[in-house]
XYZ file of C-alpha atoms in Angstrom:
501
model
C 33.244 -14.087 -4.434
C 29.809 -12.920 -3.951
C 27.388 -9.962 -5.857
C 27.463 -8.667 -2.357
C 30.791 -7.567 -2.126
C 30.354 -5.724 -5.693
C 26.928 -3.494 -4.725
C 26.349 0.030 -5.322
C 26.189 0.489 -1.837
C 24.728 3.895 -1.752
C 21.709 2.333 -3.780
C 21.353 -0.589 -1.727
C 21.065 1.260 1.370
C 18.582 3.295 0.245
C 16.569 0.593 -0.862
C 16.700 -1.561 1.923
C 16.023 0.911 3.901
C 12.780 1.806 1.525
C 11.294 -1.308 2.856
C 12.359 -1.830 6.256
C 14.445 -0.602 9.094
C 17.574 -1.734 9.368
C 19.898 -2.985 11.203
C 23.912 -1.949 11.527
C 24.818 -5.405 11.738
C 23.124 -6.138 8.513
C 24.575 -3.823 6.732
C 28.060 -4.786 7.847
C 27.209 -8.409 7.273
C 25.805 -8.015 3.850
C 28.388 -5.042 2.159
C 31.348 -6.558 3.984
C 32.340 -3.232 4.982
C 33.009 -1.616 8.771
C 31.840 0.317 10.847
C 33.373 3.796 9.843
C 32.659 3.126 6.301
C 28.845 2.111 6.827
C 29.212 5.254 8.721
C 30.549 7.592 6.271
C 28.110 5.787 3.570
C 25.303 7.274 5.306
C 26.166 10.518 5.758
C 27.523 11.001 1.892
C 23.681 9.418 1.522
C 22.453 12.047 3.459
C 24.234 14.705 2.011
C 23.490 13.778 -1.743
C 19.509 13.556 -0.551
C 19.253 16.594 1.904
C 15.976 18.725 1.177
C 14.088 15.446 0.510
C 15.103 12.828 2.920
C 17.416 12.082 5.656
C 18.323 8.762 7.154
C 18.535 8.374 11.479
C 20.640 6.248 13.427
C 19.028 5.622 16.543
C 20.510 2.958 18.698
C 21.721 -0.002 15.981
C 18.958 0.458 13.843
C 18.564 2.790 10.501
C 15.291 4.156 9.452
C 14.389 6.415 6.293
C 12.398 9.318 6.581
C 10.900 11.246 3.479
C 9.480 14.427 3.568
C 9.596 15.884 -0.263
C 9.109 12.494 -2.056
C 9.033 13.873 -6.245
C 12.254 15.411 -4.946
C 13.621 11.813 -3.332
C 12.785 10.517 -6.947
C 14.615 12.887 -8.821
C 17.466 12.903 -6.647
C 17.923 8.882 -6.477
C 17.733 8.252 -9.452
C 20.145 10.869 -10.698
C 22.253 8.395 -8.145
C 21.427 5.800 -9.600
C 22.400 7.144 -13.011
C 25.769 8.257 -12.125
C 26.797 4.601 -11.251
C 25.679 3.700 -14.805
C 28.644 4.066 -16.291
C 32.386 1.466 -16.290
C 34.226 3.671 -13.774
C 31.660 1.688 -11.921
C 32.866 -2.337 -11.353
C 29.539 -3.890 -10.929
C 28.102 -1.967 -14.559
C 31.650 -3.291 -16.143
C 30.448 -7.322 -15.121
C 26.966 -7.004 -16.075
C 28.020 -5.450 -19.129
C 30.758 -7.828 -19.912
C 28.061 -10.593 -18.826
C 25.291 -9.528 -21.307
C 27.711 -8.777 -24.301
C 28.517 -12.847 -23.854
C 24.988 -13.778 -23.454
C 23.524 -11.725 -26.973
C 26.865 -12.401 -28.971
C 28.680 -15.939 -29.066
C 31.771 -14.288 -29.329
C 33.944 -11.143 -28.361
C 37.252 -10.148 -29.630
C 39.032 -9.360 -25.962
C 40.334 -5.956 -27.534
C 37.666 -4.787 -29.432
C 35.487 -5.418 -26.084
C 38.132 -3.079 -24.103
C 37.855 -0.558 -27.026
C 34.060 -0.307 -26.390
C 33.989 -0.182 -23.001
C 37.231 2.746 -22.549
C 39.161 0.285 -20.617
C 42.356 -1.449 -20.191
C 43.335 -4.678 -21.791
C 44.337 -5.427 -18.081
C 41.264 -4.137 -16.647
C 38.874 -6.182 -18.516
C 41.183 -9.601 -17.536
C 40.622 -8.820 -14.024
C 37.198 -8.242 -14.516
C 36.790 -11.489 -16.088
C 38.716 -13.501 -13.371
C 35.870 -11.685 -11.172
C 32.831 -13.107 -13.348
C 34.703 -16.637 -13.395
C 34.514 -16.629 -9.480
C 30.701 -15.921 -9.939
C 29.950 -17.933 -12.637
C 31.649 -21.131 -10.496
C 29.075 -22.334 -8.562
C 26.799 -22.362 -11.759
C 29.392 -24.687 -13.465
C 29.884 -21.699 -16.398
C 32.890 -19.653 -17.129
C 34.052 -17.220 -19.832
C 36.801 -18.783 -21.613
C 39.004 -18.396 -25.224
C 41.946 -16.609 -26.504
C 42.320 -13.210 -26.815
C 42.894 -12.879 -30.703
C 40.413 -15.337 -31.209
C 37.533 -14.472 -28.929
C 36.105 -15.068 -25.444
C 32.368 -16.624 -24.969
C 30.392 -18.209 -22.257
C 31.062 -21.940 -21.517
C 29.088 -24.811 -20.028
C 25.189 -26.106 -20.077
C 22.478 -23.858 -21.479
C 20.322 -24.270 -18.765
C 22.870 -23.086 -16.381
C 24.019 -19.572 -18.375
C 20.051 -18.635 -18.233
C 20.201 -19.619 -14.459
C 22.695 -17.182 -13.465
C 21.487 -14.631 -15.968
C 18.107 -14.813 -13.967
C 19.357 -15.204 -10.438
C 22.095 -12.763 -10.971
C 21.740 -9.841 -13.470
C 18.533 -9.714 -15.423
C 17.095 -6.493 -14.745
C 16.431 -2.965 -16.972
C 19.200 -3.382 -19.382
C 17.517 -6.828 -20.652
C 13.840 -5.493 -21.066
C 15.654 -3.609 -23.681
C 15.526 -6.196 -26.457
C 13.899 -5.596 -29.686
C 11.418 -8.029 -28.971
C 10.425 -6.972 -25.425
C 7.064 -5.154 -26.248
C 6.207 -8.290 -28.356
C 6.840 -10.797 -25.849
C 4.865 -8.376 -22.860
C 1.854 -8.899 -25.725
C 1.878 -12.685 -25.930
C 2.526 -13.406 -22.117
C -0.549 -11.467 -20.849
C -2.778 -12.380 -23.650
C -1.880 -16.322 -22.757
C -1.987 -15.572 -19.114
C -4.982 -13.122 -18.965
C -7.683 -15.655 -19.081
C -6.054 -17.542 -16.023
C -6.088 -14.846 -14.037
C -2.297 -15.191 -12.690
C -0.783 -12.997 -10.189
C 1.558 -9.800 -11.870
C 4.936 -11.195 -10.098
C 4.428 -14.834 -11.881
C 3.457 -12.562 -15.378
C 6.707 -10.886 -15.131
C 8.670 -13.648 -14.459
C 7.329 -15.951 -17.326
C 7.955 -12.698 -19.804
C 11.671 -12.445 -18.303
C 11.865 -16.104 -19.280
C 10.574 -16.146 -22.568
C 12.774 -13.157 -23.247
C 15.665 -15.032 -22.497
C 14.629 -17.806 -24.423
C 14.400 -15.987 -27.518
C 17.482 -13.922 -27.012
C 19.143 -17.172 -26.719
C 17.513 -18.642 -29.410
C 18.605 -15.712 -32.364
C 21.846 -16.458 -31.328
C 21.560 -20.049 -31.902
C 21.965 -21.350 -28.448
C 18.992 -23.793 -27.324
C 18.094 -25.854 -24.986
C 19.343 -29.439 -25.887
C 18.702 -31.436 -22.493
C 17.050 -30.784 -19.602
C 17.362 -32.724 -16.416
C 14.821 -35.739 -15.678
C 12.901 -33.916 -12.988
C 12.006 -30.996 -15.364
C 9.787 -33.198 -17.343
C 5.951 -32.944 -16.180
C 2.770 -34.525 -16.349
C 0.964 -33.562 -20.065
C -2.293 -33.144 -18.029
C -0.518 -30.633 -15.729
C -2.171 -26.890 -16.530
C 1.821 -25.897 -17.148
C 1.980 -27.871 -20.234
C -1.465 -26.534 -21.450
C -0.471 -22.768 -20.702
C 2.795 -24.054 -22.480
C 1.026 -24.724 -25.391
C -0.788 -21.757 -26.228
C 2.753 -19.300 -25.491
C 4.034 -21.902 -27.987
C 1.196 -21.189 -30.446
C 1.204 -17.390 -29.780
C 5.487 -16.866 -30.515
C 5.002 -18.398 -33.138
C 2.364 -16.374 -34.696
C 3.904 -13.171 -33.473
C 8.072 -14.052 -34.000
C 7.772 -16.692 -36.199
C 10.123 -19.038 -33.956
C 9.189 -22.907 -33.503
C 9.780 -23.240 -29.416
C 11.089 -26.829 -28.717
C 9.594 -28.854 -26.482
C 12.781 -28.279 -24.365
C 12.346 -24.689 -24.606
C 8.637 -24.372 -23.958
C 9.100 -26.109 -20.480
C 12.075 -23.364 -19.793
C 9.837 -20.862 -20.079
C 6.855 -22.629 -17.630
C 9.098 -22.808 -14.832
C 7.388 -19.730 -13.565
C 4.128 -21.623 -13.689
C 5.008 -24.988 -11.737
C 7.186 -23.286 -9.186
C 4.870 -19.671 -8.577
C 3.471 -18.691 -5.167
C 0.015 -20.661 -4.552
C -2.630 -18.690 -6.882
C -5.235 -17.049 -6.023
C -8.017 -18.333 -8.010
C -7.814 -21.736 -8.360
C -10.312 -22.589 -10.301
C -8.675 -21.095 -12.928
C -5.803 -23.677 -12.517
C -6.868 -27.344 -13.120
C -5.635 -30.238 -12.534
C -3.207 -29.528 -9.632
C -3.232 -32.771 -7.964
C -2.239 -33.523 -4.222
C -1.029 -36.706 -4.319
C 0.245 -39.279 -2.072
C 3.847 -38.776 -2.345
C 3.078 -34.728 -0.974
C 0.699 -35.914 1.571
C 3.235 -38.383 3.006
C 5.923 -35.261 2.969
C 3.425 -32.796 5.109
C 2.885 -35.876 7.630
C 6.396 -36.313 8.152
C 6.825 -32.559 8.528
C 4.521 -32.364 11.285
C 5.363 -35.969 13.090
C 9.195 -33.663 13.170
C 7.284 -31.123 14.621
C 5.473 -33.078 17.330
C 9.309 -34.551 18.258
C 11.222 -31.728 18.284
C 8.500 -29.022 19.825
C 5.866 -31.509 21.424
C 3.734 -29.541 19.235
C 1.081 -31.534 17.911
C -1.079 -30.317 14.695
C -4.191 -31.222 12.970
C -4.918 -28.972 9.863
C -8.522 -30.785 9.841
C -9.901 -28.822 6.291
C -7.505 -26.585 6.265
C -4.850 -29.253 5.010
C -5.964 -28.914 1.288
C -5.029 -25.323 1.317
C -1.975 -25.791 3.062
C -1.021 -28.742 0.839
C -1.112 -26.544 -2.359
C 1.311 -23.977 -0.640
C 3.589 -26.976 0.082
C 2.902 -28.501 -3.631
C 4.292 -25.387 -5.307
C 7.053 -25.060 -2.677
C 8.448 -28.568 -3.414
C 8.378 -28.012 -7.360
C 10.808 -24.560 -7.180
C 13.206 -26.853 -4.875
C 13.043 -29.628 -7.097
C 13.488 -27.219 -10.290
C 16.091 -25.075 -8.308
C 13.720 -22.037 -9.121
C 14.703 -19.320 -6.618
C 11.761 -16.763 -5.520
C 13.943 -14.196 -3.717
C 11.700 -12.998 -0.452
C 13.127 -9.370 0.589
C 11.565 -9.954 3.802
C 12.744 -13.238 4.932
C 14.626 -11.595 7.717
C 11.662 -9.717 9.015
C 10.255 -13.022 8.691
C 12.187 -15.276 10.868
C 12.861 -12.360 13.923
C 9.265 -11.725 14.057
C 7.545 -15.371 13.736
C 9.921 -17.154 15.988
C 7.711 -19.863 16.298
C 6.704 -20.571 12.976
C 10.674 -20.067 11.980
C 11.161 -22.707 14.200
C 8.722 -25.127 12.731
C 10.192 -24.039 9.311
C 13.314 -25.198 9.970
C 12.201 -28.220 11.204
C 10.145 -28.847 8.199
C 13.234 -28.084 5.719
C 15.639 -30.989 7.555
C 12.148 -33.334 6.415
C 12.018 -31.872 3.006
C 15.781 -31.795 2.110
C 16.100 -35.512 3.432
C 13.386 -36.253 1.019
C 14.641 -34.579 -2.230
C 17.801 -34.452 -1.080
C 18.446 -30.755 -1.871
C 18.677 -27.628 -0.082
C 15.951 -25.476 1.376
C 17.506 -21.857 1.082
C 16.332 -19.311 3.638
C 13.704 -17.496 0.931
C 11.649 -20.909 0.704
C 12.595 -21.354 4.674
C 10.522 -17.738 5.637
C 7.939 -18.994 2.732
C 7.114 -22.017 5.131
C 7.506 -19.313 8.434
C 4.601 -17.510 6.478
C 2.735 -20.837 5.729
C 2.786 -21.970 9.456
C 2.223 -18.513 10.590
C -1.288 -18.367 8.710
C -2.468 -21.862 9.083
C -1.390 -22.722 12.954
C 0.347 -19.893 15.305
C -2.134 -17.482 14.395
C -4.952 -19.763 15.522
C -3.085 -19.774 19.334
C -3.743 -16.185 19.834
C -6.739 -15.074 18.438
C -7.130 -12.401 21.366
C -5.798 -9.007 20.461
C -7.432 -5.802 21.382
C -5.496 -3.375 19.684
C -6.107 -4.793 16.771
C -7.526 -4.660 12.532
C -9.581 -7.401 12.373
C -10.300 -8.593 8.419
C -12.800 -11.337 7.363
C -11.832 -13.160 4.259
C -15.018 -14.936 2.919
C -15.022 -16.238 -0.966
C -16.642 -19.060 -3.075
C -14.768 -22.020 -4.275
C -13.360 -20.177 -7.331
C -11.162 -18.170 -5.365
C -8.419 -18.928 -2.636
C -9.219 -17.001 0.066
C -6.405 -18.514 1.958
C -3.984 -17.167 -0.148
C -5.547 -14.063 -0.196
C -4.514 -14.391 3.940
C -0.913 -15.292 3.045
C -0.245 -12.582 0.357
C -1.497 -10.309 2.840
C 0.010 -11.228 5.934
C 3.517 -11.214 3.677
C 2.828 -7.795 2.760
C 1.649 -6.320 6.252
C 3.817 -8.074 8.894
C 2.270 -6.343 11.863
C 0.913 -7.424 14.949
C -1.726 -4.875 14.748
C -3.672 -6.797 11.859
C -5.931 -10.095 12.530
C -6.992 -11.959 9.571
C -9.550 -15.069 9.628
C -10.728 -16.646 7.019
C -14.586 -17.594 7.771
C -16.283 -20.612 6.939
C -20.004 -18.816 5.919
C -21.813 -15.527 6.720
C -23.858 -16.263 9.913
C -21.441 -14.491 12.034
C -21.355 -10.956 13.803
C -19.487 -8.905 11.572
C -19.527 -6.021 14.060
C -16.422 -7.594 15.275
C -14.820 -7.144 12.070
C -13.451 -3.463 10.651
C -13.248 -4.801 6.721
C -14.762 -7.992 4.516
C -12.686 -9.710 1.568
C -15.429 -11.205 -0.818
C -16.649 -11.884 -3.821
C -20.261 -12.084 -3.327
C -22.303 -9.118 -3.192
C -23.415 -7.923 0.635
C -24.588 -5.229 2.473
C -23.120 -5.075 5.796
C -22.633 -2.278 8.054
C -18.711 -2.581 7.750
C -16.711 -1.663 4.619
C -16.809 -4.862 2.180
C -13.822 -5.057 -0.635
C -14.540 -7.004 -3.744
C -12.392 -9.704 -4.795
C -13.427 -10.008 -8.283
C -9.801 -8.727 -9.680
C -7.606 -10.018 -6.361
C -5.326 -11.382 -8.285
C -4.017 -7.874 -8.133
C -2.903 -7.876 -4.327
C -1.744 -4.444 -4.272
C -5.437 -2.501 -4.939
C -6.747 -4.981 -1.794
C -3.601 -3.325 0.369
C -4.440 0.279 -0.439
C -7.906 0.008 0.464
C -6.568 -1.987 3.817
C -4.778 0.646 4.338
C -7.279 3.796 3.876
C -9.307 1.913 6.724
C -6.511 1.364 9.043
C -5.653 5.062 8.898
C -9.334 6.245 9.044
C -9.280 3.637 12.496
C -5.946 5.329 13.390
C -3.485 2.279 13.452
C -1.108 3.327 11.068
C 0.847 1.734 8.320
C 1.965 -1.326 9.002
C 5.709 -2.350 9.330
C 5.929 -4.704 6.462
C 5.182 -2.065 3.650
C 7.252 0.972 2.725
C 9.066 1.684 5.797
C 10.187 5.118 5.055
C 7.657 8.041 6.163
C 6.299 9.949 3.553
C 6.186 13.426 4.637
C 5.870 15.406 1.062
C 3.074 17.796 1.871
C 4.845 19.006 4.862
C 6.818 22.429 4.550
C 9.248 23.841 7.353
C 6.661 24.858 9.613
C 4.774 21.767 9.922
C 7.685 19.610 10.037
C 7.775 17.509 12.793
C 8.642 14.220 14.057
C 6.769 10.636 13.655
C 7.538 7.905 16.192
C 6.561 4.239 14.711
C 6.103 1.668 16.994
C 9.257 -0.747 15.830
């Protein structure tokens, strides 16, 4: 049994649909539904949204179109909010789930009590969990006049609670507001990107939920230990300092490398000077040579990163430590990924058979469109550099920052033939060529230059992408919100928008 087959489907169509089109066979594939109920989905969808949105059908694709968004808001999250309640099965497990996790026991009738439900209901719902919780090597077991809790390794409860169900109804712990406080004050002078901030606060909010309830981390496995002169252990160090000033708990040595996971296993930062001591070593460099002797095999492909190696060794060095922690960074576009960089998907996959021979675990098909993106930057790209009808971007920093994963962030974000991006080597070029400059040394050019002094925050560098793409009249691109925002429209100006899919 799967979280799929237990979605609010109305709410997961929508939001699916909020970032991409669509297709039927997805939607079938994912909701393990048919055809006529997909069908009927859509237009209850439509009918709950009508005066703000509407979604189309046109051949086997579905696309979202918005014309009234503050309505679209208001209207999906009153959806939303209807399904918050235990008529709803998903809201029962996740309920059922986080009663376990902040109390170490439940009486099986007082739990039915609180929730309005059967005695019989709440079994079956628990025989549901059980099949989730299997693969994780946890269950909910005990006797009803007694008490039910959650069984098996520490480590694995938080693991499923992360990968699973964390979400809204967890950031409501007394502590949250506290723990937001001491992650960006540690993490502020390091300049770390916002998705890695949020993820270390959702782990050090489990960690002390856990903790209260007297449930710590007593072993970890062997290949969760690091190296004290990693930057990890340092950053470690100071959270451990600053919850203990603020909560007055003692994190263990255990649990301070629990909550660093985020840290060793994040997407390839930004600034790295900010982040010492991140050594490529021998063992990695052997790896990415094997990868690409695979390569040259299988696709008579044959690659020399020259400098460029360095930066694409640090994307690989982070890559290997989430497989080798089993730390899952869920891409949402890892399908768009692999139909639209065939190539690079290719080498991908080849690259996972070296990597999984080596570690001897499994590359899952997030970290699989991770290495698409990676190959897609660093080599395909440079085999077609000739594109007319195109938004050409010049990334040009100083050593503190990593203007190669500026490239990558971006080129994750804006999936779109339509948008070139080369990373330049020094300034004694014509820029004429170029519509926009990433840097962080002051210029005057005659094309629009965006600072980089706060990239870390991706999103501010997209908008302003994205002003100069519609004052050059190319359009948003299709890796950002998919849907088209028509709010300032009324009746009379209504009209249809074509995208180029």
């Amino acid at each position: 049994m799967t979280w799929g087959k237990i979605y609010n489907r109305e709410v997961y169509i929508i939001k699916s649909l909020e970032q991409n089109s669509v297709s039927e066979n997805t939607f079938l594939k994912k909701l393990n539904i048919s055809s006529k109920t997909l069908s009927n989905d859509i237009k209850e969808i439509n009918n709950k949204m009508k005066n703000c949105s509407f979604i189309e059908k046109k051949g086997k694709e579905f696309s979202l179109f918005i014309y009234n968004y503050s309505l679209y808001r208001k209207k999906l999250d009153e959806i939303i909010k209807d399904d918050q309640n235990f008529n709803n099965e998903r809201f029962r497990l996740e309920y059922v789930i986080r009663h376990l996790f902040e109390n170490n026991l439940a009486i099986l009738g007082d739990l039915s009590f609180e929730m309005i439900i059967s005695k019989t209901t709440l079994n079956k719902d628990i025989e549901k969990i059980n099949k989730l919780m299997k693969p994780y090597d946890i269950s909910i077991s005990g006797k009803p006049n007694v008490g039910i809790k959650l069984v098996g390794d520490e480590l694995n409860i938080r693991n499923f609670i992360i990968e699973n169900v964390y979400g809204i109804k967890f950031e409501e712990s007394k502590q949250i507001e506290i723990i937001r406080k001491i992650v960006v004050n540690t993490l502020s002078p390091y300049n770390i990107d916002k998705e890695t901030l949020d993820r270390v606060k959702m782990f050090l909010n489990i960690s002390i939920m856990r903790i209260e309830n007297g449930n710590s981390i007593s072993q970890l496995p062997e290949n969760y230990s690091y190296n004290l002169k990693k930057f990890s252990n340092e950053i470690g160090f100071k959270l451990r300092e600053n919850v203990r000033k603020s909560l007055n708990i003692d994190l263990s040595e255990n649990e301070t490398i629990f909550i660093t996971i985020p840290l060793r296993g994040m997407r390839t930062p930004l600034i790295t000077s900010k982040i010492p001591n991140v050594e490529i070593d021998e063992y990695i460099d052997s790896i990415i040579t094997d990868i690409f002797k695979a390569i040259k095999e299988k696709m008579d492909l044959e690659v020399d990163l020259g400098k460029l190696k360095k930066e694409f060794a640090y994307n690989i060095y982070f890559l290997l430590t989430r497989i080798k922690l089993d730390y899952k960074i869920d891409n949402n576009i890892k399908e768009q990924i692999k139909n639209e960089y065939r190539v690079a998907y290719k080498m991908a996959e080849i690259a996972s058979k070296v990597i999984e021979n080596r570690l001897d675990k499994n590359v899952n098909n997030s970290e699989k469109s991770y290495l698409a993106s990676y190959f897609q930057i660093y080599i395909v790209d440079k085999l077609d550099l000739v594109n007319k009808n195109i938004f050409k971007i010049a990334i040009f920093t100083s050593k503190n920052i990593n203007g190669w994963a500026i490239k990558r962030k971006l080129k994750e974000a804006d999936l779109n033939e339509d948008i070139y991006i080369d990373v330049i080597d020094g300034l004694n070029i014509d820029f004429s060529s170029f519509d926009v400059l990433i840097t962080d040394i002051d210029l005057n050019l005659s094309i629009p230059v965006i600072s980089t002094k706060e990239i870390y925050n991706i999103s501010l560098t997209k908008n302003r992408i994205h002003d100069l793409m519609e004052e050059k009249n190319i359009g948003f691109n299709k890796g950002t919100l998919k849907s088209i925002l028509l709010n300032e429209l009324d009746d009379n100006k209504f009209f249809y928008l074509k995208i180029k899919i």
